[in-house]
mmCIF file of C-alpha atoms in Angstrom:
data_model
loop_
_atom_site.group_PDB
_atom_site.id
_atom_site.type_symbol
_atom_site.label_atom_id
_atom_site.label_comp_id
_atom_site.label_asym_id
_atom_site.label_seq_id
_atom_site.Cartn_x
_atom_site.Cartn_y
_atom_site.Cartn_z
ATOM 1 C CA GLY A 1 72.881 7.849 25.091
ATOM 2 C CA GLU A 2 74.904 6.307 22.897
ATOM 3 C CA ASN A 3 75.908 7.570 19.784
ATOM 4 C CA VAL A 4 77.328 5.312 17.443
ATOM 5 C CA GLU A 5 79.388 6.881 13.857
ATOM 6 C CA GLN A 6 79.714 4.628 11.118
ATOM 7 C CA HIS A 7 81.730 5.195 7.954
ATOM 8 C CA PRO A 8 82.226 4.957 4.940
ATOM 9 C CA SER A 9 78.964 5.216 3.714
ATOM 10 C CA THR A 10 79.487 3.319 0.610
ATOM 11 C CA LEU A 11 82.225 0.724 -0.409
ATOM 12 C CA SER A 12 83.113 -0.867 -3.421
ATOM 13 C CA VAL A 13 85.579 -3.364 -4.228
ATOM 14 C CA GLN A 14 86.773 -5.960 -6.298
ATOM 15 C CA GLU A 15 85.623 -9.451 -5.793
ATOM 16 C CA GLY A 16 88.663 -10.865 -4.068
ATOM 17 C CA ASP A 17 89.518 -8.091 -2.256
ATOM 18 C CA SER A 18 89.121 -6.942 1.473
ATOM 19 C CA ALA A 19 86.798 -4.620 2.734
ATOM 20 C CA VAL A 20 86.683 -2.674 5.811
ATOM 21 C CA ILE A 21 83.731 -0.443 7.728
ATOM 22 C CA LYS A 22 84.645 1.303 10.815
ATOM 23 C CA CYS A 23 82.439 2.694 13.725
ATOM 24 C CA THR A 24 83.135 4.621 16.690
ATOM 25 C CA TYR A 25 80.711 5.112 19.815
ATOM 26 C CA SER A 26 80.577 7.418 22.570
ATOM 27 C CA ASP A 27 79.203 5.427 25.745
ATOM 28 C CA SER A 28 82.192 3.957 27.562
ATOM 29 C CA ALA A 29 79.850 1.333 29.038
ATOM 30 C CA SER A 30 78.817 0.068 25.903
ATOM 31 C CA ASN A 31 80.259 -3.523 25.902
ATOM 32 C CA TYR A 32 78.548 -5.487 23.178
ATOM 33 C CA PHE A 33 79.236 -4.410 19.696
ATOM 34 C CA PRO A 34 77.432 -6.619 16.983
ATOM 35 C CA TRP A 35 77.487 -6.199 13.233
ATOM 36 C CA TYR A 36 74.307 -6.942 11.053
ATOM 37 C CA LYS A 37 73.997 -7.677 7.734
ATOM 38 C CA GLN A 38 70.615 -6.472 5.347
ATOM 39 C CA GLU A 39 69.913 -7.500 2.211
ATOM 40 C CA LEU A 40 67.995 -5.564 -0.011
ATOM 41 C CA GLY A 41 64.258 -5.633 1.888
ATOM 42 C CA LYS A 42 65.030 -7.916 4.119
ATOM 43 C CA ARG A 43 65.797 -7.996 7.888
ATOM 44 C CA PRO A 44 69.152 -7.195 10.106
ATOM 45 C CA GLN A 45 70.992 -10.589 10.542
ATOM 46 C CA LEU A 46 73.719 -10.809 12.733
ATOM 47 C CA ILE A 47 76.820 -11.831 11.390
ATOM 48 C CA ILE A 48 79.307 -11.645 13.866
ATOM 49 C CA ASP A 49 79.619 -9.453 17.484
ATOM 50 C CA ILE A 50 82.591 -8.723 20.289
ATOM 51 C CA ARG A 51 82.070 -8.261 23.162
ATOM 52 C CA SER A 52 84.204 -5.722 25.627
ATOM 53 C CA ASN A 53 86.549 -8.201 26.939
ATOM 54 C CA VAL A 54 88.184 -9.393 24.003
ATOM 55 C CA GLY A 55 90.102 -7.517 21.219
ATOM 56 C CA GLU A 56 89.667 -9.390 18.197
ATOM 57 C CA LYS A 57 87.383 -11.693 16.927
ATOM 58 C CA LYS A 58 87.323 -13.903 13.779
ATOM 59 C CA ASP A 59 85.099 -16.285 11.844
ATOM 60 C CA GLN A 60 86.027 -17.561 8.801
ATOM 61 C CA ARG A 61 86.263 -14.179 6.181
ATOM 62 C CA ILE A 62 84.724 -11.938 8.984
ATOM 63 C CA ALA A 63 86.806 -10.420 11.751
ATOM 64 C CA VAL A 64 86.001 -7.564 14.033
ATOM 65 C CA THR A 65 88.450 -5.451 15.800
ATOM 66 C CA LEU A 66 87.888 -3.338 19.046
ATOM 67 C CA ASN A 67 89.867 -0.504 20.713
ATOM 68 C CA LYS A 68 87.991 0.016 24.275
ATOM 69 C CA THR A 69 90.399 3.012 24.766
ATOM 70 C CA ALA A 70 89.925 4.714 21.124
ATOM 71 C CA LYS A 71 85.697 3.954 21.281
ATOM 72 C CA HIS A 72 85.853 2.211 18.233
ATOM 73 C CA PHE A 73 85.591 -0.960 16.160
ATOM 74 C CA SER A 74 85.833 -2.185 12.673
ATOM 75 C CA LEU A 75 84.580 -5.170 10.538
ATOM 76 C CA HIS A 76 87.025 -6.902 8.023
ATOM 77 C CA ILE A 77 85.511 -9.178 5.518
ATOM 78 C CA THR A 78 88.713 -11.037 3.703
ATOM 79 C CA GLU A 79 88.272 -12.721 -0.086
ATOM 80 C CA THR A 80 84.899 -10.906 -0.688
ATOM 81 C CA GLN A 81 82.332 -11.998 -3.042
ATOM 82 C CA PRO A 82 79.492 -10.728 -5.032
ATOM 83 C CA GLU A 83 77.305 -12.333 -2.467
ATOM 84 C CA ASP A 84 78.440 -10.083 0.356
ATOM 85 C CA SER A 85 76.776 -7.433 -1.126
ATOM 86 C CA ALA A 86 74.967 -5.793 1.038
ATOM 87 C CA VAL A 87 73.861 -3.101 3.798
ATOM 88 C CA TYR A 88 76.169 -3.421 6.931
ATOM 89 C CA PHE A 89 75.167 -1.752 10.017
ATOM 90 C CA CYS A 90 77.319 -1.687 13.001
ATOM 91 C CA ALA A 91 75.730 -1.043 16.758
ATOM 92 C CA ALA A 92 76.827 -0.810 20.435
ATOM 93 C CA SER A 93 74.584 -1.950 23.560
ATOM 94 C CA ASP A 94 75.172 -2.142 27.074
ATOM 95 C CA PRO A 95 73.155 -5.318 27.595
ATOM 96 C CA ASN A 96 73.741 -6.096 31.107
ATOM 97 C CA SER A 97 72.203 -3.059 32.582
ATOM 98 C CA SER A 98 70.415 -4.452 35.280
ATOM 99 C CA GLY A 99 66.462 -4.522 35.585
ATOM 100 C CA SER A 100 66.703 -2.759 31.589
ATOM 101 C CA ALA A 101 66.385 -4.326 28.547
ATOM 102 C CA ARG A 102 69.291 -2.257 27.032
ATOM 103 C CA GLN A 103 68.516 -1.568 23.064
ATOM 104 C CA LEU A 104 71.158 -1.506 20.195
ATOM 105 C CA THR A 105 72.066 1.998 18.784
ATOM 106 C CA PHE A 106 72.597 1.466 15.045
ATOM 107 C CA GLY A 107 75.393 3.046 13.269
ATOM 108 C CA SER A 108 74.228 4.647 9.852
ATOM 109 C CA GLY A 109 75.042 1.586 7.755
ATOM 110 C CA THR A 110 77.756 0.785 4.915
ATOM 111 C CA GLN A 111 76.550 -0.066 1.506
ATOM 112 C CA LEU A 112 78.842 -2.628 0.203
ATOM 113 C CA THR A 113 78.936 -3.624 -3.413
ATOM 114 C CA VAL A 114 81.692 -6.229 -4.314
ATOM 115 C CA LEU A 115 82.170 -6.082 -8.090
ATOM 116 C CA PRO A 116 82.348 -9.344 -9.759
ATOM 117 C CA GLU B 1 65.423 -22.290 13.787
ATOM 118 C CA PRO B 2 62.654 -20.279 15.836
ATOM 119 C CA GLU B 3 61.983 -16.868 14.489
ATOM 120 C CA VAL B 4 60.455 -13.607 15.333
ATOM 121 C CA THR B 5 57.066 -13.494 13.214
ATOM 122 C CA GLN B 6 55.395 -10.132 12.311
ATOM 123 C CA THR B 7 52.417 -9.153 10.365
ATOM 124 C CA PRO B 8 51.218 -7.666 8.095
ATOM 125 C CA SER B 9 54.024 -7.824 5.837
ATOM 126 C CA HIS B 10 53.138 -4.643 4.301
ATOM 127 C CA GLN B 11 50.189 -2.105 4.927
ATOM 128 C CA VAL B 12 48.790 0.636 3.262
ATOM 129 C CA THR B 13 46.845 3.334 5.369
ATOM 130 C CA GLN B 14 45.123 6.583 5.211
ATOM 131 C CA MET B 15 46.588 9.618 7.354
ATOM 132 C CA GLY B 16 45.052 9.585 10.850
ATOM 133 C CA GLN B 17 43.914 5.788 10.588
ATOM 134 C CA GLU B 18 45.333 3.553 13.562
ATOM 135 C CA VAL B 19 47.373 0.729 12.757
ATOM 136 C CA ILE B 20 48.509 -2.259 14.850
ATOM 137 C CA LEU B 21 51.344 -4.178 13.889
ATOM 138 C CA ARG B 22 51.709 -7.516 15.382
ATOM 139 C CA CYS B 23 54.795 -9.768 16.461
ATOM 140 C CA VAL B 24 55.531 -13.325 18.234
ATOM 141 C CA PRO B 25 58.418 -13.193 19.495
ATOM 142 C CA ILE B 26 60.549 -16.321 20.176
ATOM 143 C CA SER B 27 59.009 -17.882 22.753
ATOM 144 C CA ASN B 28 61.759 -18.149 25.075
ATOM 145 C CA HIS B 29 62.671 -14.654 24.876
ATOM 146 C CA LEU B 30 61.796 -12.263 27.623
ATOM 147 C CA TYR B 31 63.394 -8.809 26.049
ATOM 148 C CA PHE B 32 61.333 -7.361 23.445
ATOM 149 C CA TYR B 33 61.425 -4.570 21.034
ATOM 150 C CA TRP B 34 60.707 -2.316 18.205
ATOM 151 C CA TYR B 35 62.607 -0.864 15.777
ATOM 152 C CA ARG B 36 61.603 1.199 12.916
ATOM 153 C CA GLN B 37 63.543 2.027 9.452
ATOM 154 C CA ILE B 38 62.810 4.837 7.061
ATOM 155 C CA LEU B 39 63.960 4.106 3.601
ATOM 156 C CA GLY B 40 67.453 3.910 2.794
ATOM 157 C CA GLN B 41 68.120 5.062 6.371
ATOM 158 C CA LYS B 42 69.516 3.512 9.755
ATOM 159 C CA VAL B 43 67.678 1.372 11.977
ATOM 160 C CA GLU B 44 66.087 3.674 14.966
ATOM 161 C CA PHE B 45 64.855 1.972 18.120
ATOM 162 C CA LEU B 46 61.564 2.956 18.827
ATOM 163 C CA VAL B 47 60.778 1.028 22.722
ATOM 164 C CA SER B 48 62.026 -2.049 24.689
ATOM 165 C CA PHE B 49 59.793 -3.849 26.512
ATOM 166 C CA TYR B 50 60.437 -6.562 29.316
ATOM 167 C CA ASN B 51 58.610 -7.883 32.344
ATOM 168 C CA ASN B 52 54.998 -6.536 30.688
ATOM 169 C CA GLU B 53 56.068 -2.839 30.932
ATOM 170 C CA ILE B 54 58.334 -0.678 28.596
ATOM 171 C CA SER B 55 61.751 -0.661 30.081
ATOM 172 C CA GLU B 56 62.914 2.461 27.492
ATOM 173 C CA LYS B 57 61.699 4.316 24.561
ATOM 174 C CA SER B 58 63.096 6.678 22.098
ATOM 175 C CA GLU B 59 61.857 10.280 21.505
ATOM 176 C CA ILE B 60 60.158 8.875 18.252
ATOM 177 C CA PHE B 61 57.855 6.727 20.378
ATOM 178 C CA ASP B 62 55.555 9.724 21.513
ATOM 179 C CA ASP B 63 52.198 9.695 22.614
ATOM 180 C CA GLN B 64 50.999 8.261 19.149
ATOM 181 C CA PHE B 65 52.517 5.209 20.019
ATOM 182 C CA SER B 66 51.793 2.036 22.205
ATOM 183 C CA VAL B 67 52.805 -1.523 22.779
ATOM 184 C CA GLU B 68 50.814 -4.120 24.448
ATOM 185 C CA ARG B 69 51.963 -7.987 25.240
ATOM 186 C CA PRO B 70 47.978 -9.004 25.414
ATOM 187 C CA ASP B 71 48.950 -12.309 25.658
ATOM 188 C CA GLY B 72 51.780 -14.945 26.051
ATOM 189 C CA SER B 73 52.392 -14.858 22.435
ATOM 190 C CA ASN B 74 52.152 -11.507 20.793
ATOM 191 C CA PHE B 75 53.602 -8.040 21.288
ATOM 192 C CA THR B 76 51.732 -5.239 19.220
ATOM 193 C CA LEU B 77 53.030 -1.902 18.301
ATOM 194 C CA LYS B 78 49.857 0.390 17.895
ATOM 195 C CA ILE B 79 50.541 3.860 15.916
ATOM 196 C CA ARG B 80 46.874 6.066 17.161
ATOM 197 C CA SER B 81 46.762 8.469 14.434
ATOM 198 C CA THR B 82 49.453 7.848 11.615
ATOM 199 C CA LYS B 83 51.384 10.659 9.677
ATOM 200 C CA LEU B 84 52.762 10.605 6.599
ATOM 201 C CA GLU B 85 56.320 10.438 8.265
ATOM 202 C CA ASP B 86 55.396 7.488 9.681
ATOM 203 C CA SER B 87 55.940 5.734 6.634
ATOM 204 C CA ALA B 88 58.626 3.148 7.556
ATOM 205 C CA MET B 89 59.931 -0.376 7.920
ATOM 206 C CA TYR B 90 59.173 -1.550 11.214
ATOM 207 C CA PHE B 91 61.097 -4.619 12.882
ATOM 208 C CA CYS B 92 60.301 -6.261 15.869
ATOM 209 C CA ALA B 93 63.188 -8.010 17.559
ATOM 210 C CA SER B 94 63.555 -10.070 21.087
ATOM 211 C CA ARG B 95 66.253 -11.201 23.385
ATOM 212 C CA PRO B 96 67.028 -14.089 25.344
ATOM 213 C CA VAL B 97 66.908 -13.619 29.187
ATOM 214 C CA ALA B 98 70.635 -14.928 28.890
ATOM 215 C CA ASN B 99 73.221 -12.039 28.488
ATOM 216 C CA THR B 100 74.269 -12.899 24.703
ATOM 217 C CA GLY B 101 73.308 -9.576 23.792
ATOM 218 C CA GLU B 102 72.057 -10.668 20.170
ATOM 219 C CA LEU B 103 68.839 -9.369 18.947
ATOM 220 C CA PHE B 104 66.718 -11.377 16.725
ATOM 221 C CA PHE B 105 64.806 -9.402 14.559
ATOM 222 C CA GLY B 106 61.617 -10.382 12.449
ATOM 223 C CA GLU B 107 61.291 -9.847 8.533
ATOM 224 C CA GLY B 108 59.690 -6.344 9.096
ATOM 225 C CA SER B 109 56.119 -4.787 8.287
ATOM 226 C CA ARG B 110 56.487 -2.262 5.965
ATOM 227 C CA LEU B 111 53.650 0.611 6.306
ATOM 228 C CA THR B 112 53.009 3.201 4.012
ATOM 229 C CA VAL B 113 50.896 6.046 4.556
ATOM 230 C CA LEU B 114 49.354 8.016 2.070
#
C-alpha cells in the first residue's frame, strides 16, 4: 500500500518568514495530494490540494508543488502569521480507482510554530 | 455549509465494554470513512464504506471493529470489547461521488478506555 513520509516533524519560523514542509510517497498510482491543517483538538481541515496533472498550485500565501518523477510534494507558506501555527499533514490518494473508495494515507505531521 | 457531525464528542469507557460511535455524513456524499488518531500521532485509516459495504479496511480494523449504515443518514463504528490501546480520537469522514478527492472530516469522538 501507499506510504507517505513527511518532514520535518517540527518547524519554528519567525512571523513573516516562509515555511516549507516536504513529503514523499511510494505509490506511483497516487494522483491526488491534499494538505490538511489541524489545530489542537480540532478536525483536520483541507487547506490546499493538487492533482498529478499539475506541477504547482497557489492560493494566496499557500502553494503546493508536485514532482511526480521523484514522487515528492511540498507545502510552502509565505508571510507566516501566528495563526498559521498548527499541525500540518500531507496525504496521498488514488481517488479514481473504480469501484473503491480509496482512502487517504497521511504523513506523520509537522508541528509548525510561528513566533511573533 | 454542510458538515459531518459526530457523537459523542467524548466517551469514557471501561476496558472490555462495547462502544458505538456515531456519524452523520454530508447528505449527498456516497463514500464514508473512519480514521483514528492516537494523541500526538498521525491520522490512520481504519475503514472505508461504499454502496452499503466495506470497500477497504486496514490492519487496525480487526474483528473487534464493525461498521454499519443502519439507515439513510447514520454511519456507525462499533468496537466490541475495548482495549486500552483503543483510546484515540476517532474521525468520521465522507466524500461526494464526484472525483474531487477531498475528504470532509467530522469534529471527532474522543474515546478514553480505562
